[in-house]
PDB file of C-alpha atoms in Angstrom:
ATOM      1  CA  UNK A  12     -10.821  71.358 -51.169  1.00 82.00           C
ATOM      2  CA  UNK A  13     -10.259  68.764 -48.438  1.00 96.00           C
ATOM      3  CA  UNK A  14      -7.290  66.655 -49.317  1.00 98.00           C
ATOM      4  CA  UNK A  15      -6.473  63.326 -47.739  1.00 98.00           C
ATOM      5  CA  UNK A  16      -2.905  61.986 -47.677  1.00 98.00           C
ATOM      6  CA  UNK A  17      -2.359  58.200 -48.017  1.00 98.00           C
ATOM      7  CA  UNK A  18       0.750  56.002 -48.286  1.00 98.00           C
ATOM      8  CA  UNK A  19       1.479  52.306 -48.115  1.00 98.00           C
ATOM      9  CA  UNK A  20       2.943  50.392 -45.265  1.00 98.00           C
ATOM     10  CA  UNK A  21       6.597  50.492 -46.448  1.00 97.00           C
ATOM     11  CA  UNK A  22       6.784  54.044 -45.133  1.00 98.00           C
ATOM     12  CA  UNK A  23       6.883  52.411 -41.666  1.00 98.00           C
ATOM     13  CA  UNK A  24       5.235  55.311 -40.058  1.00 97.00           C
ATOM     14  CA  UNK A  25       4.083  54.194 -36.576  1.00 94.00           C
ATOM     15  CA  UNK A  26       0.240  53.843 -36.162  1.00 95.00           C
ATOM     16  CA  UNK A  27       0.092  56.710 -33.640  1.00 97.00           C
ATOM     17  CA  UNK A  28       1.873  59.063 -36.042  1.00 97.00           C
ATOM     18  CA  UNK A  29      -0.615  57.995 -38.853  1.00 98.00           C
ATOM     19  CA  UNK A  30      -3.456  58.590 -36.434  1.00 97.00           C
ATOM     20  CA  UNK A  31      -2.417  61.955 -35.156  1.00 98.00           C
ATOM     21  CA  UNK A  32      -1.699  63.276 -38.594  1.00 98.00           C
ATOM     22  CA  UNK A  33      -4.715  61.708 -40.306  1.00 97.00           C
ATOM     23  CA  UNK A  34      -2.421  59.707 -42.725  1.00 98.00           C
ATOM     24  CA  UNK A  35      -4.240  56.702 -44.329  1.00 98.00           C
ATOM     25  CA  UNK A  36      -2.418  53.573 -45.332  1.00 98.00           C
ATOM     26  CA  UNK A  37      -2.755  50.601 -47.545  1.00 98.00           C
ATOM     27  CA  UNK A  38      -0.544  47.486 -46.493  1.00 98.00           C
ATOM     28  CA  UNK A  39       1.711  45.451 -48.619  1.00 98.00           C
ATOM     29  CA  UNK A  40       1.892  41.708 -47.990  1.00 97.00           C
ATOM     30  CA  UNK A  41       4.370  39.171 -46.863  1.00 97.00           C
ATOM     31  CA  UNK A  42       3.721  35.561 -47.767  1.00 96.00           C
ATOM     32  CA  UNK A  43       5.134  32.593 -45.748  1.00 94.00           C
ATOM     33  CA  UNK A  44       4.382  29.490 -47.797  1.00 89.00           C
ATOM     34  CA  UNK A  45       0.646  29.757 -48.192  1.00 86.00           C
ATOM     35  CA  UNK A  46      -0.085  32.180 -45.253  1.00 94.00           C
ATOM     36  CA  UNK A  47      -0.287  35.814 -46.206  1.00 96.00           C
ATOM     37  CA  UNK A  48       0.240  38.700 -43.704  1.00 97.00           C
ATOM     38  CA  UNK A  49      -0.519  42.445 -44.180  1.00 97.00           C
ATOM     39  CA  UNK A  50       2.514  44.160 -42.643  1.00 97.00           C
ATOM     40  CA  UNK A  51       1.898  46.772 -40.068  1.00 95.00           C
ATOM     41  CA  UNK A  52      -1.627  45.146 -39.591  1.00 95.00           C
ATOM     42  CA  UNK A  53      -1.119  41.342 -39.027  1.00 96.00           C
ATOM     43  CA  UNK A  54       2.596  41.182 -38.430  1.00 96.00           C
ATOM     44  CA  UNK A  55       5.131  43.586 -36.917  1.00 94.00           C
ATOM     45  CA  UNK A  56       8.870  43.802 -37.586  1.00 93.00           C
ATOM     46  CA  UNK A  57       9.600  42.338 -34.222  1.00 92.00           C
ATOM     47  CA  UNK A  58       7.518  39.251 -35.014  1.00 95.00           C
ATOM     48  CA  UNK A  59       8.756  39.013 -38.548  1.00 96.00           C
ATOM     49  CA  UNK A  60      12.555  38.426 -38.199  1.00 93.00           C
ATOM     50  CA  UNK A  61      12.334  35.359 -35.839  1.00 93.00           C
ATOM     51  CA  UNK A  62       9.677  33.940 -38.142  1.00 94.00           C
ATOM     52  CA  UNK A  63      12.027  34.328 -41.194  1.00 90.00           C
ATOM     53  CA  UNK A  64      14.848  32.532 -39.318  1.00 88.00           C
ATOM     54  CA  UNK A  65      12.607  29.569 -38.539  1.00 89.00           C
ATOM     55  CA  UNK A  66      11.145  29.415 -42.048  1.00 88.00           C
ATOM     56  CA  UNK A  67      12.363  26.832 -44.603  1.00 84.00           C
ATOM     57  CA  UNK A  68      12.036  29.255 -47.451  1.00 86.00           C
ATOM     58  CA  UNK A  69      12.346  33.161 -47.733  1.00 87.00           C
ATOM     59  CA  UNK A  70       8.916  34.612 -47.691  1.00 93.00           C
ATOM     60  CA  UNK A  71       7.535  36.278 -50.752  1.00 93.00           C
ATOM     61  CA  UNK A  72       6.134  39.860 -50.948  1.00 94.00           C
ATOM     62  CA  UNK A  73       3.238  41.407 -52.876  1.00 95.00           C
ATOM     63  CA  UNK A  74       1.593  44.836 -53.324  1.00 96.00           C
ATOM     64  CA  UNK A  75      -1.858  45.686 -52.087  1.00 96.00           C
ATOM     65  CA  UNK A  76      -4.688  44.301 -54.283  1.00 96.00           C
ATOM     66  CA  UNK A  77      -6.598  46.721 -56.616  1.00 96.00           C
ATOM     67  CA  UNK A  78      -9.730  45.678 -54.712  1.00 96.00           C
ATOM     68  CA  UNK A  79      -8.312  46.719 -51.306  1.00 97.00           C
ATOM     69  CA  UNK A  80      -6.912  50.182 -52.749  1.00 98.00           C
ATOM     70  CA  UNK A  81     -10.320  50.783 -54.409  1.00 98.00           C
ATOM     71  CA  UNK A  82     -12.132  50.029 -51.144  1.00 97.00           C
ATOM     72  CA  UNK A  83      -9.850  52.563 -49.319  1.00 98.00           C
ATOM     73  CA  UNK A  84     -10.399  55.258 -51.955  1.00 98.00           C
ATOM     74  CA  UNK A  85     -14.109  54.785 -51.909  1.00 98.00           C
ATOM     75  CA  UNK A  86     -14.111  55.197 -48.046  1.00 97.00           C
ATOM     76  CA  UNK A  87     -11.961  58.395 -48.453  1.00 98.00           C
ATOM     77  CA  UNK A  88     -14.297  59.852 -51.156  1.00 97.00           C
ATOM     78  CA  UNK A  89     -16.974  60.151 -48.470  1.00 97.00           C
ATOM     79  CA  UNK A  90     -15.091  62.867 -46.729  1.00 97.00           C
ATOM     80  CA  UNK A  91     -12.427  64.158 -49.173  1.00 97.00           C
ATOM     81  CA  UNK A  92     -12.287  65.705 -52.597  1.00 96.00           C
ATOM     82  CA  UNK A  93      -8.724  64.575 -53.388  1.00 98.00           C
ATOM     83  CA  UNK A  94      -6.089  62.335 -52.279  1.00 98.00           C
ATOM     84  CA  UNK A  95      -2.307  62.570 -52.577  1.00 98.00           C
ATOM     85  CA  UNK A  96      -0.873  59.023 -52.238  1.00 98.00           C
ATOM     86  CA  UNK A  97       2.776  58.534 -51.693  1.00 98.00           C
ATOM     87  CA  UNK A  98       4.344  55.267 -52.481  1.00 98.00           C
ATOM     88  CA  UNK A  99       7.572  53.147 -52.547  1.00 97.00           C
ATOM     89  CA  UNK A 100       9.602  53.307 -55.720  1.00 96.00           C
ATOM     90  CA  UNK A 101       7.755  52.129 -58.857  1.00 95.00           C
ATOM     91  CA  UNK A 102      11.086  50.465 -59.697  1.00 91.00           C
ATOM     92  CA  UNK A 103      10.695  47.856 -57.038  1.00 90.00           C
ATOM     93  CA  UNK A 104       6.965  47.575 -56.605  1.00 93.00           C
ATOM     94  CA  UNK A 105       3.640  47.906 -58.668  1.00 95.00           C
ATOM     95  CA  UNK A 106       1.973  49.668 -55.847  1.00 97.00           C
ATOM     96  CA  UNK A 107       2.298  53.091 -57.378  1.00 97.00           C
ATOM     97  CA  UNK A 108       0.682  51.974 -60.693  1.00 97.00           C
ATOM     98  CA  UNK A 109      -2.041  49.991 -58.815  1.00 97.00           C
ATOM     99  CA  UNK A 110      -3.141  53.072 -56.970  1.00 98.00           C
ATOM    100  CA  UNK A 111      -3.215  54.963 -60.360  1.00 97.00           C
ATOM    101  CA  UNK A 112      -5.456  52.243 -61.855  1.00 97.00           C
ATOM    102  CA  UNK A 113      -7.771  52.123 -58.848  1.00 97.00           C
ATOM    103  CA  UNK A 114      -8.036  55.950 -58.813  1.00 96.00           C
ATOM    104  CA  UNK A 115      -9.486  55.856 -62.284  1.00 96.00           C
ATOM    105  CA  UNK A 116     -12.278  53.460 -60.999  1.00 95.00           C
ATOM    106  CA  UNK A 117     -13.469  55.407 -58.082  1.00 97.00           C
ATOM    107  CA  UNK A 118     -15.767  58.369 -58.547  1.00 95.00           C
ATOM    108  CA  UNK A 119     -16.086  61.477 -56.363  1.00 96.00           C
ATOM    109  CA  UNK A 120     -12.444  61.868 -55.507  1.00 97.00           C
ATOM    110  CA  UNK A 121      -9.310  62.930 -57.472  1.00 98.00           C
ATOM    111  CA  UNK A 122      -6.372  60.488 -56.924  1.00 98.00           C
ATOM    112  CA  UNK A 123      -2.802  61.807 -57.247  1.00 98.00           C
ATOM    113  CA  UNK A 124      -0.394  58.938 -56.830  1.00 98.00           C
ATOM    114  CA  UNK A 125       3.182  60.134 -56.038  1.00 98.00           C
ATOM    115  CA  UNK A 126       6.287  57.903 -56.657  1.00 98.00           C
ATOM    116  CA  UNK A 127       8.782  58.492 -53.800  1.00 98.00           C
ATOM    117  CA  UNK A 128      11.414  56.631 -55.881  1.00 97.00           C
ATOM    118  CA  UNK A 129      12.587  55.432 -52.426  1.00 96.00           C
ATOM    119  CA  UNK A 130      11.065  53.401 -49.657  1.00 96.00           C
ATOM    120  CA  UNK A 131      11.001  53.259 -45.745  1.00 97.00           C
ATOM    121  CA  UNK A 132      11.177  56.370 -43.673  1.00 98.00           C
ATOM    122  CA  UNK A 133      12.583  58.219 -46.575  1.00 97.00           C
ATOM    123  CA  UNK A 134       9.233  57.773 -48.249  1.00 98.00           C
ATOM    124  CA  UNK A 135       7.834  58.633 -44.931  1.00 98.00           C
ATOM    125  CA  UNK A 136       9.411  62.118 -44.995  1.00 98.00           C
ATOM    126  CA  UNK A 137       7.287  62.950 -48.098  1.00 98.00           C
ATOM    127  CA  UNK A 138       4.180  61.625 -46.417  1.00 98.00           C
ATOM    128  CA  UNK A 139       4.677  63.690 -43.332  1.00 98.00           C
ATOM    129  CA  UNK A 140       5.269  66.902 -45.422  1.00 98.00           C
ATOM    130  CA  UNK A 141       2.193  66.248 -47.446  1.00 98.00           C
ATOM    131  CA  UNK A 142       0.093  65.619 -44.391  1.00 98.00           C
ATOM    132  CA  UNK A 143       1.386  68.798 -42.616  1.00 98.00           C
ATOM    133  CA  UNK A 144       0.761  70.943 -45.731  1.00 98.00           C
ATOM    134  CA  UNK A 145      -2.846  69.377 -46.161  1.00 98.00           C
ATOM    135  CA  UNK A 146      -3.650  70.201 -42.618  1.00 97.00           C
ATOM    136  CA  UNK A 147      -2.649  73.867 -43.294  1.00 97.00           C
ATOM    137  CA  UNK A 148      -4.911  74.098 -46.375  1.00 96.00           C
ATOM    138  CA  UNK A 149      -2.242  73.870 -49.104  1.00 98.00           C
ATOM    139  CA  UNK A 150      -3.561  72.920 -52.544  1.00 98.00           C
ATOM    140  CA  UNK A 151      -2.702  69.708 -54.352  1.00 98.00           C
ATOM    141  CA  UNK A 152      -0.319  71.750 -56.664  1.00 98.00           C
ATOM    142  CA  UNK A 153       1.479  73.361 -53.821  1.00 98.00           C
ATOM    143  CA  UNK A 154       1.885  69.922 -52.050  1.00 98.00           C
ATOM    144  CA  UNK A 155       3.138  68.118 -55.308  1.00 98.00           C
ATOM    145  CA  UNK A 156       5.496  70.934 -55.885  1.00 98.00           C
ATOM    146  CA  UNK A 157       6.999  70.907 -52.479  1.00 98.00           C
ATOM    147  CA  UNK A 158       7.456  67.025 -52.657  1.00 98.00           C
ATOM    148  CA  UNK A 159       9.251  67.502 -56.096  1.00 98.00           C
ATOM    149  CA  UNK A 160      11.512  70.162 -54.399  1.00 98.00           C
ATOM    150  CA  UNK A 161      12.326  67.726 -51.562  1.00 98.00           C
ATOM    151  CA  UNK A 162      13.206  65.036 -54.169  1.00 98.00           C
ATOM    152  CA  UNK A 163      15.981  67.198 -55.487  1.00 97.00           C
ATOM    153  CA  UNK A 164      18.173  66.475 -52.330  1.00 97.00           C
ATOM    154  CA  UNK A 165      16.653  63.153 -51.158  1.00 98.00           C
ATOM    155  CA  UNK A 166      19.168  60.441 -50.914  1.00 97.00           C
ATOM    156  CA  UNK A 167      19.531  57.158 -48.944  1.00 97.00           C
ATOM    157  CA  UNK A 168      22.197  54.398 -48.532  1.00 97.00           C
ATOM    158  CA  UNK A 169      21.679  51.039 -47.076  1.00 93.00           C
ATOM    159  CA  UNK A 170      24.198  48.423 -45.848  1.00 92.00           C
ATOM    160  CA  UNK A 171      23.242  44.746 -45.902  1.00 87.00           C
ATOM    161  CA  UNK A 172      24.858  42.866 -43.165  1.00 80.00           C
ATOM    162  CA  UNK A 173      24.230  39.345 -44.279  1.00 71.00           C
ATOM    163  CA  UNK A 174      24.178  38.285 -47.992  1.00 65.00           C
ATOM    164  CA  UNK A 175      22.059  35.108 -47.313  1.00 66.00           C
ATOM    165  CA  UNK A 176      18.650  36.795 -47.888  1.00 64.00           C
ATOM    166  CA  UNK A 177      19.908  38.391 -51.141  1.00 62.00           C
ATOM    167  CA  UNK A 178      20.906  34.971 -52.203  1.00 59.00           C
ATOM    168  CA  UNK A 179      17.752  33.240 -51.012  1.00 61.00           C
ATOM    169  CA  UNK A 180      15.749  35.760 -52.779  1.00 56.00           C
ATOM    170  CA  UNK A 181      17.540  35.214 -56.087  1.00 56.00           C
ATOM    171  CA  UNK A 182      19.537  38.503 -56.080  1.00 51.00           C
ATOM    172  CA  UNK A 183      23.026  36.670 -55.699  1.00 54.00           C
ATOM    173  CA  UNK A 184      24.070  33.307 -56.923  1.00 55.00           C
ATOM    174  CA  UNK A 185      25.490  30.748 -54.445  1.00 55.00           C
ATOM    175  CA  UNK A 186      29.138  31.333 -55.413  1.00 54.00           C
ATOM    176  CA  UNK A 187      28.780  35.043 -55.050  1.00 56.00           C
ATOM    177  CA  UNK A 188      27.122  34.777 -51.711  1.00 52.00           C
ATOM    178  CA  UNK A 189      29.672  32.290 -50.336  1.00 52.00           C
ATOM    179  CA  UNK A 190      32.617  34.527 -51.700  1.00 54.00           C
ATOM    180  CA  UNK A 191      31.059  37.604 -50.213  1.00 54.00           C
ATOM    181  CA  UNK A 192      30.500  36.018 -46.810  1.00 57.00           C
ATOM    182  CA  UNK A 193      34.066  34.638 -46.746  1.00 52.00           C
ATOM    183  CA  UNK A 194      35.444  38.062 -47.652  1.00 58.00           C
ATOM    184  CA  UNK A 195      32.950  39.847 -45.258  1.00 68.00           C
ATOM    185  CA  UNK A 196      31.715  41.929 -48.134  1.00 77.00           C
ATOM    186  CA  UNK A 197      29.049  44.508 -46.947  1.00 82.00           C
ATOM    187  CA  UNK A 198      27.312  45.692 -50.040  1.00 81.00           C
ATOM    188  CA  UNK A 199      26.267  49.439 -49.886  1.00 87.00           C
ATOM    189  CA  UNK A 200      23.166  49.943 -51.845  1.00 87.00           C
ATOM    190  CA  UNK A 201      21.136  52.980 -53.036  1.00 89.00           C
ATOM    191  CA  UNK A 202      18.342  53.966 -55.268  1.00 91.00           C
ATOM    192  CA  UNK A 203      19.122  54.771 -58.843  1.00 89.00           C
ATOM    193  CA  UNK A 204      16.559  55.323 -61.566  1.00 91.00           C
ATOM    194  CA  UNK A 205      13.948  53.974 -59.015  1.00 91.00           C
ATOM    195  CA  UNK A 206      15.812  50.613 -58.414  1.00 88.00           C
ATOM    196  CA  UNK A 207      17.979  49.362 -55.795  1.00 83.00           C
ATOM    197  CA  UNK A 208      21.418  48.834 -57.067  1.00 81.00           C
ATOM    198  CA  UNK A 209      24.956  48.385 -55.560  1.00 81.00           C
ATOM    199  CA  UNK A 210      26.793  51.618 -54.772  1.00 87.00           C
ATOM    200  CA  UNK A 211      30.026  50.202 -53.396  1.00 86.00           C
ATOM    201  CA  UNK A 212      31.278  46.765 -51.955  1.00 85.00           C
ATOM    202  CA  UNK A 213      32.990  47.366 -48.607  1.00 88.00           C
ATOM    203  CA  UNK A 214      34.996  44.846 -46.735  1.00 84.00           C
ATOM    204  CA  UNK A 215      33.724  45.165 -43.175  1.00 87.00           C
ATOM    205  CA  UNK A 216      30.567  46.439 -41.439  1.00 89.00           C
ATOM    206  CA  UNK A 217      32.600  49.137 -39.693  1.00 92.00           C
ATOM    207  CA  UNK A 218      33.964  50.508 -42.876  1.00 93.00           C
ATOM    208  CA  UNK A 219      30.485  50.389 -44.480  1.00 92.00           C
ATOM    209  CA  UNK A 220      28.952  52.471 -41.586  1.00 94.00           C
ATOM    210  CA  UNK A 221      31.862  54.918 -41.812  1.00 95.00           C
ATOM    211  CA  UNK A 222      31.290  55.326 -45.571  1.00 96.00           C
ATOM    212  CA  UNK A 223      27.617  56.084 -44.896  1.00 96.00           C
ATOM    213  CA  UNK A 224      28.597  58.708 -42.363  1.00 96.00           C
ATOM    214  CA  UNK A 225      31.036  60.346 -44.728  1.00 97.00           C
ATOM    215  CA  UNK A 226      28.403  60.540 -47.575  1.00 97.00           C
ATOM    216  CA  UNK A 227      26.125  62.128 -45.003  1.00 98.00           C
ATOM    217  CA  UNK A 228      28.867  64.566 -43.783  1.00 97.00           C
ATOM    218  CA  UNK A 229      29.331  66.051 -47.235  1.00 97.00           C
ATOM    219  CA  UNK A 230      25.787  67.401 -47.090  1.00 97.00           C
ATOM    220  CA  UNK A 231      25.566  68.072 -43.311  1.00 97.00           C
ATOM    221  CA  UNK A 232      28.885  70.041 -43.189  1.00 97.00           C
ATOM    222  CA  UNK A 233      27.185  72.626 -45.463  1.00 96.00           C
ATOM    223  CA  UNK A 234      25.284  73.911 -42.422  1.00 96.00           C
ATOM    224  CA  UNK A 235      21.918  73.793 -44.196  1.00 97.00           C
ATOM    225  CA  UNK A 236      18.986  72.374 -42.166  1.00 98.00           C
ATOM    226  CA  UNK A 237      18.915  68.753 -42.755  1.00 98.00           C
ATOM    227  CA  UNK A 238      16.466  65.979 -41.864  1.00 98.00           C
ATOM    228  CA  UNK A 239      17.712  62.432 -41.694  1.00 98.00           C
ATOM    229  CA  UNK A 240      16.501  58.965 -40.763  1.00 98.00           C
ATOM    230  CA  UNK A 241      18.617  56.151 -39.588  1.00 98.00           C
ATOM    231  CA  UNK A 242      16.755  52.898 -40.578  1.00 98.00           C
ATOM    232  CA  UNK A 243      17.647  49.486 -39.269  1.00 97.00           C
ATOM    233  CA  UNK A 244      16.459  45.844 -38.827  1.00 95.00           C
ATOM    234  CA  UNK A 245      16.764  44.808 -35.216  1.00 94.00           C
ATOM    235  CA  UNK A 246      19.637  47.049 -34.518  1.00 95.00           C
ATOM    236  CA  UNK A 247      17.884  49.634 -32.354  1.00 96.00           C
ATOM    237  CA  UNK A 248      20.766  50.351 -30.068  1.00 96.00           C
ATOM    238  CA  UNK A 249      23.194  50.940 -32.842  1.00 96.00           C
ATOM    239  CA  UNK A 250      20.811  53.223 -34.654  1.00 97.00           C
ATOM    240  CA  UNK A 251      20.043  55.148 -31.563  1.00 98.00           C
ATOM    241  CA  UNK A 252      23.780  55.734 -31.028  1.00 97.00           C
ATOM    242  CA  UNK A 253      24.099  56.896 -34.636  1.00 97.00           C
ATOM    243  CA  UNK A 254      21.316  59.438 -34.206  1.00 98.00           C
ATOM    244  CA  UNK A 255      22.977  60.783 -31.132  1.00 97.00           C
ATOM    245  CA  UNK A 256      26.453  60.983 -32.678  1.00 97.00           C
ATOM    246  CA  UNK A 257      24.958  62.909 -35.770  1.00 97.00           C
ATOM    247  CA  UNK A 258      23.003  65.387 -33.799  1.00 97.00           C
ATOM    248  CA  UNK A 259      25.904  65.992 -31.530  1.00 97.00           C
ATOM    249  CA  UNK A 260      28.178  66.578 -34.443  1.00 97.00           C
ATOM    250  CA  UNK A 261      25.795  68.521 -36.690  1.00 97.00           C
ATOM    251  CA  UNK A 262      23.489  70.866 -34.884  1.00 97.00           C
ATOM    252  CA  UNK A 263      21.646  71.596 -38.224  1.00 98.00           C
ATOM    253  CA  UNK A 264      20.602  67.912 -38.418  1.00 98.00           C
ATOM    254  CA  UNK A 265      17.306  66.597 -37.119  1.00 98.00           C
ATOM    255  CA  UNK A 266      17.566  62.748 -37.054  1.00 98.00           C
ATOM    256  CA  UNK A 267      14.849  60.165 -36.356  1.00 98.00           C
ATOM    257  CA  UNK A 268      15.282  56.485 -36.017  1.00 98.00           C
ATOM    258  CA  UNK A 269      12.999  54.071 -38.050  1.00 98.00           C
ATOM    259  CA  UNK A 270      13.084  50.432 -39.187  1.00 97.00           C
ATOM    260  CA  UNK A 271      13.010  47.953 -42.057  1.00 97.00           C
ATOM    261  CA  UNK A 272       9.737  46.261 -41.695  1.00 97.00           C
ATOM    262  CA  UNK A 273       8.730  42.863 -42.985  1.00 96.00           C
ATOM    263  CA  UNK A 274       8.448  43.660 -46.812  1.00 95.00           C
ATOM    264  CA  UNK A 275      11.707  45.489 -47.230  1.00 94.00           C
ATOM    265  CA  UNK A 276      13.308  43.298 -44.516  1.00 93.00           C
ATOM    266  CA  UNK A 277      12.586  40.144 -46.545  1.00 91.00           C
ATOM    267  CA  UNK A 278      15.232  41.358 -49.073  1.00 86.00           C
ATOM    268  CA  UNK A 279      17.746  43.214 -46.854  1.00 88.00           C
ATOM    269  CA  UNK A 280      17.719  40.860 -43.877  1.00 89.00           C
ATOM    270  CA  UNK A 281      18.343  41.177 -40.145  1.00 90.00           C
ATOM    271  CA  UNK A 282      21.283  43.550 -39.312  1.00 92.00           C
ATOM    272  CA  UNK A 283      20.778  45.799 -42.304  1.00 94.00           C
ATOM    273  CA  UNK A 284      21.248  49.613 -41.495  1.00 96.00           C
ATOM    274  CA  UNK A 285      20.673  52.646 -43.768  1.00 96.00           C
ATOM    275  CA  UNK A 286      20.634  56.499 -43.572  1.00 98.00           C
ATOM    276  CA  UNK A 287      18.419  58.734 -45.694  1.00 98.00           C
ATOM    277  CA  UNK A 288      18.169  62.478 -45.715  1.00 98.00           C
ATOM    278  CA  UNK A 289      17.294  65.687 -47.449  1.00 98.00           C
ATOM    279  CA  UNK A 290      17.645  69.453 -46.980  1.00 97.00           C
ATOM    280  CA  UNK A 291      14.615  70.904 -45.216  1.00 95.00           C
TER     281      UNK A 291
END
């Protein structure tokens, strides 16, 4: 059986990685007023953040259309018998369900949507594992079993640097946002039951980053091989420094740097930083 691996744009896997590993992608959309852009296709993270600053209103986001997904699956059906499609958490997007619905409409290929229950490069870890296993002729059941095994230790924490996007997007009322800004509150967020929820409220950025490092240390200090991703929105230098520090401190850790693209960045805003990891 020839198995394709597909994901959506919120895994934020660079185009060259997708190409080299034969990973297929369907993009989510970010909408400024009446103009819609497919992220990772029509607009990059670098183009997105300045555009948000200049916009009168926070952009909206939307999942890929059923038509677009169906078209992609029909294309894959020409060369593959099955597709494992890994998507951002079903608790924050309907993309996972949309792929399941589209899969029932396409003949000639078995479609296995997989809910990462996460997003960004943490989602990307599942995609890369699936692609490597598919390239080595693993079966669908073997791949899905391995992804479920990874899920047992997969975790991620995100720090929001500026509360204004959460406020503009309706996640915080004006009084909460104003008070939070005055107190320099840096909400630490994580995924629980497939949704993004507050983990802790921390007073400063420095303390929030230290808290993330301490949470990571609890797993890294076990000495087990661990794979991690530092994820950021326009904080490349800071993210690279974190990667270097973690790898120097924990020889068992393999750390990559990734980014919050337009769809996730719409809600988290510029300056957000996160860390996700799992035991290899």
